[in-house]
Amino acid sequence: MSKGRDGPAGGGPAAVLLRYLREQNRPYSAQDAFGNLQREHGLGKAAVVKALEQLVQQGRIREKTYGKQKIYFADQEQLPAASDAELRGLDGQIAALSAKVQALQQSCRQLDAELRDLNSSMTTPEMAKETEQLRKDCASYTEKLERIKSATNHVTPEEKEKVCSEQKLYCKEWRRRKRMATELLDAILEGYPKSKKQFFVSTVAGLSPAAPGQRWWLSLPCHRPAEPLCACPGGGWDRDRRGS
C-alpha cells in the first residue's frame, strides 16, 4: 500500500485530514494542507485533494470557492459546543497570553533601543584611538600656549582698544562712502541710456592709474564735464580732488 493512500499512523488520508482540520479549526486550501501534512504523514497531493473532496461529499467538512481556489474547513455544527466554564477558561488564557505578548513587545522595544545606542556609540578600539588623538592635540595646544606666554611682543589692552577703535572708525567711514557712491550711481543711471552693466564697463575703462602713493581717478562719461571721483579701498568713492 502506498503512502499516498494511507499514512503511517492514524488511518488513511481522509482520517488524517479530518482530524487535522478539526484540531486546527481554520480554513485551508488543498495546497496548504498538503504542505503541512506531507512531511509528517507522507501524503501525496493527489491523495489530499481526493480525500478532501470525499469528506465534502460525506458532509464531514465544508468547502467554499473563492475565484479559482477552494478552501476547506471543519463543519462547525459537528464540533462539540463549549460550556460556560470552558469559555471562561479560554477567555482567561487569551487575557494571560495577551499580557505576555505586551510584555514581550515592551522588552523587544527596550532591546531595540539599547541596540541602536550600541550601534551609534564608539567601539573600544575607536575610543582608544580617539583618546590618543585628543592627548596629542592637548600636548600641541599646551606647547603653543607656552610659546605665546613666553613671547615678548604681547599686545597691551590699550593697544588692542586703539586698534579696535580705529577699525570701527574705518568701517563707519567705508559705509558712509559706499552709501554716497550708491546714491550717486543711482542718480546717474536714471538718465543713462544704456544698461547698468555697460555703465560699469565704460566706467572701468575710464580709470587710469595715478602716480605711486596717489589715488585712482575716474572721469564719468557724461556730455558735460563731471567732477572726478576718488576710488577708496573699501569700494566707495570720495569727492576729494587732491592732486588735480
Coordinates of N, CA and C in Angstrom, one line a residue:
M1 N 0.9 -1.2 0.0 CA 0.0 0.0 0.0 C 0.9 1.2 0.0
S2 N 0.6 2.2 -0.8 CA 1.4 3.4 -1.0 C 1.1 4.4 0.1
K3 N 2.1 5.3 0.3 CA 2.0 6.3 1.4 C 0.9 7.3 1.0
G4 N 0.7 7.5 -0.3 CA -0.3 8.5 -0.7 C -1.7 8.1 -0.3
R5 N -2.0 6.9 -0.1 CA -3.3 6.4 0.3 C -3.5 6.2 1.8
D6 N -2.5 5.8 2.4 CA -2.6 5.5 3.9 C -1.3 6.1 4.5
G7 N -1.5 6.8 5.6 CA -0.4 7.4 6.4 C 0.1 6.3 7.2
P8 N 1.3 6.5 7.8 CA 1.9 5.5 8.7 C 1.1 5.3 9.9
A9 N 0.4 6.3 10.4 CA -0.4 6.1 11.6 C -1.6 7.0 11.5
G10 N -2.7 6.6 12.2 CA -3.9 7.4 12.3 C -4.9 7.2 11.2
G11 N -4.8 6.1 10.4 CA -5.7 5.8 9.3 C -5.3 6.4 8.0
G12 N -6.3 6.4 7.1 CA -6.0 6.9 5.7 C -5.9 8.4 5.6
P13 N -5.8 8.9 4.4 CA -5.7 10.4 4.3 C -6.9 11.1 4.7
A14 N -8.1 10.5 4.5 CA -9.3 11.2 4.9 C -9.4 11.4 6.4
A15 N -9.0 10.3 7.2 CA -9.0 10.5 8.7 C -8.0 11.5 9.1
V16 N -6.8 11.4 8.5 CA -5.8 12.4 8.9 C -6.2 13.8 8.6
L17 N -6.8 14.1 7.5 CA -7.2 15.4 7.1 C -8.4 15.9 8.0
L18 N -9.3 15.0 8.3 CA -10.4 15.4 9.2 C -10.0 15.7 10.5
R19 N -9.1 14.9 11.1 CA -8.6 15.2 12.4 C -7.8 16.5 12.4
Y20 N -7.0 16.7 11.4 CA -6.2 18.0 11.3 C -7.1 19.2 11.2
L21 N -8.1 19.2 10.4 CA -9.0 20.3 10.2 C -9.8 20.6 11.5
R22 N -10.2 19.6 12.2 CA -10.9 19.8 13.5 C -10.0 20.3 14.5
E23 N -8.7 19.9 14.6 CA -7.8 20.4 15.6 C -7.4 21.8 15.4
Q24 N -7.2 22.1 14.1 CA -6.7 23.5 13.8 C -7.9 24.4 13.8
N25 N -9.1 23.9 13.3 CA -10.3 24.7 13.2 C -10.1 26.1 12.5
R26 N -9.5 26.0 11.3 CA -9.3 27.1 10.4 C -9.3 26.6 9.0
P27 N -9.6 27.5 8.1 CA -9.7 27.1 6.6 C -8.3 26.8 6.1
Y28 N -8.2 25.9 5.1 CA -7.0 25.5 4.4 C -7.4 25.2 3.0
S29 N -6.4 25.6 2.1 CA -6.6 25.1 0.7 C -5.9 23.7 0.6
A30 N -6.2 23.1 -0.5 CA -5.6 21.8 -0.7 C -4.0 21.8 -0.7
Q31 N -3.5 22.9 -1.3 CA -2.0 23.1 -1.3 C -1.5 23.3 0.1
D32 N -2.2 24.1 0.9 CA -1.7 24.3 2.3 C -1.8 23.0 3.1
A33 N -2.9 22.3 3.0 CA -3.0 21.1 3.8 C -1.9 20.1 3.3
F34 N -1.7 20.0 2.0 CA -0.6 19.1 1.5 C 0.7 19.5 2.1
G35 N 1.1 20.8 2.0 CA 2.4 21.2 2.5 C 2.5 21.0 4.0
N36 N 1.5 21.1 4.8 CA 1.6 20.9 6.3 C 1.7 19.5 6.7
L37 N 1.1 18.6 5.9 CA 1.0 17.2 6.3 C 1.9 16.3 5.5
Q38 N 2.6 16.8 4.5 CA 3.4 15.9 3.7 C 4.5 15.3 4.4
R39 N 5.3 16.1 5.2 CA 6.4 15.6 5.9 C 6.1 14.6 7.0
E40 N 5.0 14.9 7.8 CA 4.7 14.1 8.9 C 4.0 12.8 8.6
H41 N 3.1 12.9 7.6 CA 2.3 11.7 7.2 C 2.6 11.2 5.8
G42 N 3.4 11.8 5.1 CA 3.8 11.3 3.8 C 2.7 11.3 2.8
L43 N 1.7 12.2 2.8 CA 0.6 12.2 1.9 C 1.0 12.9 0.6
G44 N 0.5 12.3 -0.5 CA 0.7 13.0 -1.8 C -0.4 14.0 -2.1
K45 N -0.1 14.9 -3.0 CA -1.1 16.0 -3.2 C -2.4 15.4 -3.8
A46 N -2.2 14.5 -4.8 CA -3.4 13.9 -5.4 C -4.3 13.2 -4.3
A47 N -3.7 12.5 -3.4 CA -4.4 11.9 -2.3 C -5.1 12.9 -1.4
V48 N -4.4 14.0 -1.1 CA -5.0 15.1 -0.3 C -6.2 15.7 -0.9
V49 N -6.1 16.0 -2.2 CA -7.3 16.6 -3.0 C -8.4 15.6 -3.0
K50 N -8.2 14.3 -3.2 CA -9.2 13.3 -3.3 C -9.9 13.1 -1.9
A51 N -9.1 13.1 -0.9 CA -9.6 12.9 0.5 C -10.5 14.1 0.9
L52 N -10.1 15.3 0.5 CA -10.9 16.5 0.8 C -12.2 16.5 0.1
E53 N -12.2 16.1 -1.2 CA -13.5 16.1 -1.9 C -14.4 15.0 -1.3
Q54 N -13.8 13.9 -0.9 CA -14.6 12.8 -0.3 C -15.2 13.2 1.0
L55 N -14.5 14.0 1.8 CA -15.0 14.5 3.1 C -16.1 15.5 2.8
V56 N -16.0 16.3 1.8 CA -17.0 17.3 1.5 C -18.3 16.5 1.0
Q57 N -18.1 15.5 0.2 CA -19.3 14.7 -0.2 C -20.0 14.0 0.9
Q58 N -19.2 13.6 1.9 CA -19.8 12.9 3.1 C -20.4 13.9 4.1
G59 N -20.2 15.2 3.8 CA -20.7 16.2 4.7 C -20.0 16.4 6.0
R60 N -18.8 15.9 6.1 CA -18.0 16.0 7.3 C -17.2 17.3 7.4
I61 N -16.9 17.9 6.3 CA -16.2 19.2 6.2 C -17.0 20.1 5.3
R62 N -16.7 21.4 5.3 CA -17.3 22.3 4.4 C -16.3 22.8 3.4
E63 N -16.8 23.3 2.2 CA -16.0 23.8 1.1 C -16.6 25.1 0.7
K64 N -15.6 26.1 0.4 CA -16.0 27.3 -0.2 C -15.1 27.7 -1.4
T65 N -15.6 28.3 -2.4 CA -14.8 28.6 -3.6 C -14.6 30.1 -3.6
Y66 N -13.4 30.6 -3.8 CA -13.0 32.0 -3.9 C -12.2 32.1 -5.2
G67 N -13.0 32.5 -6.3 CA -12.3 32.6 -7.6 C -12.0 31.2 -8.1
K68 N -10.7 30.9 -8.4 CA -10.3 29.6 -8.8 C -9.8 28.7 -7.7
Q69 N -9.9 29.2 -6.5 CA -9.3 28.4 -5.4 C -10.4 28.0 -4.4
K70 N -10.3 26.8 -3.9 CA -11.2 26.2 -3.0 C -10.5 26.1 -1.6
I71 N -11.3 26.4 -0.6 CA -10.8 26.2 0.8 C -11.7 25.3 1.5
Y72 N -11.1 24.6 2.5 CA -11.8 23.5 3.2 C -11.7 23.8 4.7
F73 N -12.7 23.6 5.5 CA -12.7 23.8 6.9 C -13.7 22.8 7.6
A74 N -13.5 22.6 8.9 CA -14.3 21.7 9.6 C -15.7 22.3 9.8
D75 N -16.7 21.4 9.7 CA -18.1 21.7 9.9 C -18.3 22.1 11.4
Q76 N -18.6 23.4 11.6 CA -18.8 23.9 13.0 C -19.9 23.2 13.7
E77 N -20.9 22.8 13.0 CA -22.1 22.2 13.7 C -21.7 20.8 14.3
Q78 N -20.7 20.2 13.7 CA -20.3 18.9 14.2 C -19.3 18.9 15.3
L79 N -18.8 20.1 15.6 CA -17.8 20.2 16.7 C -18.6 20.4 18.0
P80 N -18.0 19.8 19.1 CA -18.7 19.9 20.4 C -18.8 21.3 20.9
A81 N -19.9 21.7 21.4 CA -20.1 23.1 21.9 C -19.4 23.2 23.3
A82 N -18.7 24.3 23.5 CA -18.0 24.6 24.7 C -19.0 25.1 25.8
S83 N -18.7 24.6 27.0 CA -19.6 25.1 28.1 C -19.1 26.5 28.6
D84 N -19.9 27.0 29.5 CA -19.6 28.3 30.0 C -18.2 28.3 30.8
A85 N -18.0 27.3 31.5 CA -16.7 27.2 32.2 C -15.5 27.1 31.2
E86 N -15.7 26.3 30.1 CA -14.6 26.3 29.1 C -14.4 27.6 28.5
L87 N -15.5 28.3 28.2 CA -15.4 29.6 27.6 C -14.7 30.6 28.5
R88 N -15.0 30.6 29.8 CA -14.3 31.4 30.7 C -12.8 31.1 30.8
G89 N -12.6 29.8 30.8 CA -11.2 29.4 30.8 C -10.4 29.8 29.6
L90 N -11.1 29.8 28.4 CA -10.4 30.3 27.2 C -10.2 31.8 27.3
D91 N -11.2 32.5 27.8 CA -11.0 33.9 28.0 C -9.8 34.3 28.9
G92 N -9.7 33.5 30.0 CA -8.5 33.7 30.9 C -7.2 33.4 30.2
Q93 N -7.2 32.3 29.4 CA -6.0 32.0 28.6 C -5.6 33.2 27.6
I94 N -6.7 33.7 27.0 CA -6.4 34.8 26.0 C -5.9 36.0 26.7
A95 N -6.5 36.3 27.9 CA -6.0 37.5 28.6 C -4.6 37.3 29.0
A96 N -4.2 36.1 29.5 CA -2.9 35.9 30.0 C -1.9 35.9 28.8
L97 N -2.3 35.3 27.7 CA -1.4 35.4 26.5 C -1.2 36.8 26.0
S98 N -2.3 37.6 26.0 CA -2.2 39.0 25.6 C -1.3 39.8 26.5
A99 N -1.4 39.6 27.8 CA -0.4 40.3 28.7 C 1.0 39.9 28.4
K100 N 1.2 38.6 28.2 CA 2.5 38.1 27.9 C 3.1 38.7 26.6
V101 N 2.2 38.8 25.6 CA 2.6 39.4 24.3 C 3.0 40.9 24.5
Q102 N 2.2 41.6 25.3 CA 2.5 43.0 25.5 C 3.9 43.2 26.3
A103 N 4.1 42.3 27.3 CA 5.4 42.3 28.0 C 6.5 42.0 27.1
L104 N 6.4 41.0 26.2 CA 7.5 40.7 25.2 C 7.7 41.9 24.2
Q105 N 6.6 42.5 23.8 CA 6.8 43.6 22.9 C 7.5 44.8 23.6
Q106 N 7.2 45.1 24.8 CA 7.9 46.1 25.6 C 9.4 45.8 25.7
S107 N 9.6 44.5 26.0 CA 11.0 44.1 26.2 C 11.8 44.2 24.8
C108 N 11.1 43.9 23.7 CA 11.7 44.0 22.4 C 12.0 45.5 22.1
R109 N 11.1 46.4 22.4 CA 11.4 47.8 22.2 C 12.6 48.3 23.0
Q110 N 12.7 47.8 24.2 CA 13.8 48.2 25.1 C 15.1 47.7 24.5
L111 N 15.1 46.4 24.1 CA 16.3 45.9 23.5 C 16.7 46.5 22.2
D112 N 15.7 46.9 21.4 CA 15.9 47.6 20.1 C 16.6 49.0 20.4
A113 N 16.1 49.7 21.5 CA 16.7 51.0 21.8 C 18.1 50.8 22.3
E114 N 18.4 49.8 23.1 CA 19.8 49.5 23.5 C 20.7 49.2 22.3
L115 N 20.1 48.4 21.4 CA 20.9 48.0 20.2 C 21.3 49.3 19.4
R116 N 20.3 50.2 19.2 CA 20.6 51.4 18.4 C 21.6 52.2 19.1
D117 N 21.6 52.3 20.5 CA 22.6 53.1 21.2 C 24.0 52.5 21.1
L118 N 24.0 51.1 21.1 CA 25.3 50.5 21.0 C 25.9 50.6 19.6
N119 N 25.0 50.6 18.6 CA 25.4 50.7 17.2 C 25.9 52.1 16.9
S120 N 25.3 53.1 17.6 CA 25.7 54.5 17.4 C 26.9 54.9 18.2
S121 N 27.3 54.2 19.2 CA 28.4 54.5 20.1 C 29.7 54.0 19.5
M122 N 30.8 54.5 20.0 CA 32.1 54.1 19.5 C 32.5 52.7 20.2
T123 N 33.3 52.0 19.4 CA 33.8 50.7 20.0 C 35.1 51.0 20.8
T124 N 35.5 50.0 21.6 CA 36.7 50.2 22.4 C 37.9 50.6 21.7
P125 N 38.3 50.0 20.5 CA 39.4 50.4 19.8 C 39.3 51.9 19.2
E126 N 38.1 52.2 18.8 CA 37.8 53.6 18.3 C 38.0 54.6 19.4
M127 N 37.5 54.3 20.6 CA 37.7 55.2 21.8 C 39.1 55.3 22.2
A128 N 39.9 54.2 22.1 CA 41.3 54.3 22.4 C 42.0 55.2 21.4
K129 N 41.7 55.1 20.1 CA 42.3 55.9 19.1 C 41.9 57.3 19.3
E130 N 40.7 57.6 19.6 CA 40.2 59.0 19.8 C 40.9 59.6 21.0
T131 N 41.0 58.8 22.1 CA 41.7 59.3 23.3 C 43.2 59.7 23.0
E132 N 43.8 58.8 22.2 CA 45.2 59.1 21.9 C 45.3 60.4 21.0
Q133 N 44.4 60.6 20.1 CA 44.4 61.8 19.3 C 44.2 63.1 20.1
L134 N 43.3 63.0 21.1 CA 43.0 64.1 22.0 C 44.2 64.4 22.8
R135 N 44.9 63.4 23.3 CA 46.1 63.7 24.1 C 47.2 64.4 23.2
K136 N 47.3 64.0 22.0 CA 48.2 64.7 21.1 C 47.8 66.1 20.9
D137 N 46.5 66.4 20.7 CA 46.0 67.7 20.5 C 46.3 68.6 21.7
C138 N 46.0 68.0 22.9 CA 46.3 68.7 24.2 C 47.7 69.1 24.3
A139 N 48.6 68.2 24.0 CA 50.1 68.5 24.1 C 50.4 69.6 23.1
S140 N 49.9 69.5 21.9 CA 50.2 70.6 20.9 C 49.7 71.9 21.4
Y141 N 48.4 72.0 21.9 CA 47.9 73.3 22.4 C 48.7 73.8 23.6
T142 N 49.1 72.9 24.4 CA 49.9 73.3 25.6 C 51.2 73.9 25.2
E143 N 51.8 73.3 24.2 CA 53.1 73.8 23.7 C 52.9 75.2 23.1
K144 N 51.8 75.3 22.3 CA 51.5 76.6 21.6 C 51.2 77.7 22.7
L145 N 50.5 77.3 23.7 CA 50.2 78.3 24.8 C 51.4 78.7 25.5
E146 N 52.4 77.8 25.8 CA 53.6 78.2 26.4 C 54.4 79.2 25.6
R147 N 54.4 78.9 24.2 CA 55.2 79.8 23.3 C 54.5 81.2 23.4
I148 N 53.2 81.3 23.4 CA 52.6 82.6 23.5 C 52.9 83.3 24.8
K149 N 52.8 82.6 25.9 CA 53.1 83.2 27.2 C 54.5 83.7 27.3
S150 N 55.5 83.0 26.7 CA 56.9 83.4 26.8 C 57.3 84.4 25.8
A151 N 56.4 84.8 24.9 CA 56.7 85.8 23.9 C 56.8 87.2 24.5
T152 N 57.6 88.1 23.9 CA 57.8 89.4 24.5 C 57.0 90.5 23.7
N153 N 56.4 90.2 22.6 CA 55.7 91.2 21.8 C 54.2 91.1 22.0
H154 N 53.7 91.0 23.3 CA 52.3 91.0 23.6 C 51.7 92.3 23.3
V155 N 50.4 92.3 22.9 CA 49.7 93.5 22.7 C 49.0 93.9 24.0
T156 N 49.2 95.1 24.4 CA 48.6 95.6 25.6 C 47.1 95.9 25.4
P157 N 46.4 95.9 26.5 CA 44.9 96.2 26.4 C 44.7 97.6 25.7
E158 N 45.6 98.5 26.0 CA 45.5 99.9 25.4 C 45.6 99.8 23.9
E159 N 46.7 99.1 23.5 CA 46.9 99.0 22.0 C 45.7 98.2 21.4
K160 N 45.2 97.2 22.0 CA 44.1 96.5 21.4 C 42.9 97.4 21.3
E161 N 42.6 98.2 22.3 CA 41.5 99.1 22.3 C 41.6 100.1 21.2
K162 N 42.9 100.6 21.0 CA 43.1 101.6 20.0 C 42.9 101.0 18.6
V163 N 43.4 99.8 18.4 CA 43.2 99.1 17.1 C 41.7 98.9 16.8
C164 N 41.0 98.5 17.8 CA 39.5 98.2 17.7 C 38.8 99.5 17.4
S165 N 39.2 100.6 18.0 CA 38.5 101.9 17.8 C 38.8 102.4 16.4
E166 N 40.0 102.2 15.9 CA 40.4 102.6 14.5 C 39.6 101.8 13.5
Q167 N 39.5 100.5 13.8 CA 38.8 99.6 12.9 C 37.3 100.0 12.8
K168 N 36.7 100.4 13.9 CA 35.3 100.8 13.9 C 35.2 102.1 13.1
L169 N 36.1 103.0 13.3 CA 36.1 104.3 12.6 C 36.2 104.1 11.1
Y170 N 37.1 103.2 10.7 CA 37.3 103.0 9.2 C 36.1 102.3 8.6
C171 N 35.5 101.4 9.4 CA 34.3 100.7 8.8 C 33.1 101.7 8.7
K172 N 33.0 102.6 9.7 CA 32.0 103.6 9.6 C 32.2 104.6 8.4
E173 N 33.5 104.9 8.2 CA 33.8 105.8 7.0 C 33.5 105.1 5.7
W174 N 33.9 103.8 5.7 CA 33.7 103.0 4.5 C 32.2 102.9 4.1
R175 N 31.4 102.7 5.1 CA 29.9 102.6 4.9 C 29.4 103.9 4.4
R176 N 29.9 105.0 4.9 CA 29.4 106.3 4.5 C 29.8 106.6 3.1
R177 N 31.0 106.2 2.7 CA 31.4 106.5 1.3 C 30.7 105.5 0.3
K178 N 30.5 104.3 0.8 CA 29.7 103.4 -0.1 C 28.3 103.9 -0.3
R179 N 27.7 104.4 0.7 CA 26.3 105.0 0.6 C 26.3 106.2 -0.4
M180 N 27.3 107.0 -0.3 CA 27.4 108.2 -1.2 C 27.6 107.7 -2.6
A181 N 28.4 106.7 -2.8 CA 28.7 106.2 -4.2 C 27.4 105.6 -4.7
T182 N 26.7 104.8 -3.9 CA 25.4 104.2 -4.4 C 24.4 105.2 -4.8
E183 N 24.3 106.3 -4.0 CA 23.3 107.3 -4.3 C 23.7 108.0 -5.6
L184 N 25.0 108.3 -5.7 CA 25.5 108.9 -6.9 C 25.2 108.1 -8.2
L185 N 25.6 106.8 -8.1 CA 25.4 105.9 -9.2 C 23.9 105.8 -9.6
D186 N 23.1 105.7 -8.6 CA 21.6 105.6 -8.9 C 21.1 106.8 -9.6
A187 N 21.6 108.0 -9.2 CA 21.2 109.2 -9.8 C 21.7 109.3 -11.3
I188 N 22.9 108.8 -11.5 CA 23.4 108.8 -12.9 C 22.7 107.8 -13.8
L189 N 22.4 106.6 -13.2 CA 21.7 105.6 -14.0 C 20.3 105.9 -14.4
E190 N 19.7 106.9 -13.7 CA 18.3 107.3 -14.0 C 18.3 107.9 -15.4
G191 N 19.3 108.6 -15.8 CA 19.3 109.2 -17.1 C 20.3 108.6 -18.1
Y192 N 20.9 107.5 -17.7 CA 21.9 106.8 -18.5 C 21.2 106.0 -19.6
P193 N 21.5 106.1 -20.9 CA 20.8 105.4 -21.9 C 21.1 103.9 -22.0
K194 N 22.1 103.5 -21.4 CA 22.5 102.1 -21.5 C 22.2 101.3 -20.2
S195 N 22.6 100.1 -20.2 CA 22.3 99.2 -19.0 C 23.4 99.5 -17.9
K196 N 23.1 99.0 -16.8 CA 23.9 99.2 -15.6 C 25.3 98.6 -15.9
K197 N 25.3 97.4 -16.5 CA 26.5 96.6 -16.7 C 27.4 97.4 -17.7
Q198 N 26.8 98.0 -18.8 CA 27.5 98.7 -19.8 C 28.1 100.0 -19.1
F199 N 27.4 100.6 -18.2 CA 27.9 101.8 -17.5 C 29.1 101.4 -16.7
F200 N 29.1 100.3 -16.0 CA 30.3 99.9 -15.2 C 31.5 99.6 -16.1
V201 N 31.2 98.9 -17.3 CA 32.3 98.6 -18.2 C 32.9 99.9 -18.7
S202 N 32.1 100.9 -19.1 CA 32.7 102.2 -19.6 C 33.3 102.9 -18.5
T203 N 32.8 102.8 -17.2 CA 33.5 103.5 -16.1 C 34.8 102.9 -15.8
V204 N 35.0 101.6 -15.8 CA 36.2 100.9 -15.5 C 37.2 101.3 -16.6
A205 N 36.7 101.4 -17.9 CA 37.6 101.8 -19.0 C 38.1 103.1 -18.8
G206 N 37.4 104.0 -18.1 CA 37.9 105.4 -17.9 C 38.8 105.5 -16.7
L207 N 39.1 104.5 -16.0 CA 40.0 104.6 -14.9 C 41.5 104.6 -15.4
S208 N 42.3 105.4 -14.8 CA 43.7 105.5 -15.2 C 44.5 105.6 -13.9
P209 N 45.5 104.7 -13.8 CA 46.3 104.7 -12.5 C 47.1 106.0 -12.3
A210 N 47.0 106.5 -11.0 CA 47.8 107.7 -10.7 C 49.2 107.3 -10.3
A211 N 49.9 108.3 -9.9 CA 51.3 108.1 -9.5 C 51.3 107.3 -8.3
P212 N 52.5 106.6 -8.0 CA 52.6 105.8 -6.8 C 52.2 106.6 -5.6
G213 N 51.4 106.0 -4.7 CA 51.0 106.6 -3.5 C 49.8 107.5 -3.6
Q214 N 49.3 107.8 -4.9 CA 48.2 108.6 -5.0 C 47.0 107.8 -5.3
R215 N 45.8 108.4 -5.4 CA 44.5 107.7 -5.6 C 44.2 107.5 -7.1
W216 N 43.3 106.6 -7.3 CA 42.8 106.4 -8.7 C 41.8 107.4 -9.0
W217 N 41.8 107.9 -10.3 CA 40.8 108.9 -10.7 C 39.9 108.4 -11.7
L218 N 38.6 108.8 -11.6 CA 37.6 108.3 -12.5 C 36.9 109.5 -13.2
S219 N 36.9 109.5 -14.5 CA 36.1 110.5 -15.2 C 34.9 109.9 -15.8
L220 N 33.7 110.3 -15.3 CA 32.5 109.6 -15.7 C 32.2 110.1 -17.1
P221 N 31.7 109.2 -18.0 CA 31.3 109.5 -19.4 C 30.0 110.3 -19.5
C222 N 30.1 111.6 -19.3 CA 29.0 112.5 -19.4 C 29.2 113.5 -20.6
H223 N 28.1 114.1 -20.9 CA 28.2 115.1 -22.0 C 28.8 116.4 -21.5
R224 N 28.7 116.7 -20.2 CA 29.3 117.8 -19.7 C 30.4 117.4 -18.7
P225 N 31.4 118.2 -18.4 CA 32.5 117.8 -17.5 C 31.9 117.4 -16.2
A226 N 32.4 116.3 -15.7 CA 31.9 115.8 -14.4 C 33.0 115.9 -13.4
E227 N 32.6 116.0 -12.2 CA 33.6 116.1 -11.1 C 34.3 114.8 -10.9
P228 N 35.6 114.7 -10.9 CA 36.2 113.4 -10.7 C 36.0 112.8 -9.3
L229 N 35.9 111.5 -9.3 CA 35.7 110.8 -8.0 C 37.0 110.0 -7.7
C230 N 37.2 109.9 -6.4 CA 38.4 109.1 -5.9 C 38.0 107.8 -5.4
A231 N 38.6 106.7 -6.0 CA 38.2 105.4 -5.6 C 38.9 105.0 -4.2
C232 N 38.1 104.5 -3.3 CA 38.6 104.2 -2.0 C 38.8 102.6 -1.9
P233 N 39.7 102.2 -1.0 CA 39.9 100.8 -0.9 C 38.7 99.9 -0.6
G234 N 37.7 100.5 0.1 CA 36.6 99.7 0.5 C 35.5 99.7 -0.5
G235 N 35.7 100.3 -1.7 CA 34.7 100.2 -2.8 C 33.9 101.5 -2.9
G236 N 34.1 102.5 -2.0 CA 33.3 103.7 -2.0 C 34.0 104.7 -2.9
W237 N 33.4 105.9 -3.0 CA 34.0 107.0 -3.8 C 34.1 108.3 -3.0
D238 N 35.1 109.0 -3.2 CA 35.4 110.3 -2.5 C 35.4 111.4 -3.4
R239 N 34.7 112.5 -3.0 CA 34.7 113.7 -3.8 C 36.0 114.5 -3.7
D240 N 36.9 114.1 -2.9 CA 38.1 114.9 -2.7 C 38.9 114.9 -4.0
R241 N 39.4 116.0 -4.4 CA 40.1 116.1 -5.7 C 41.5 116.5 -5.5
R242 N 42.2 115.8 -4.6 CA 43.6 116.1 -4.3 C 44.4 115.8 -5.5
G243 N 45.4 116.6 -5.8 CA 46.3 116.3 -6.9 C 45.8 116.7 -8.3
S244 N 44.6 117.3 -8.3 CA 44.0 117.7 -9.6 C 44.7 119.0 -10.1

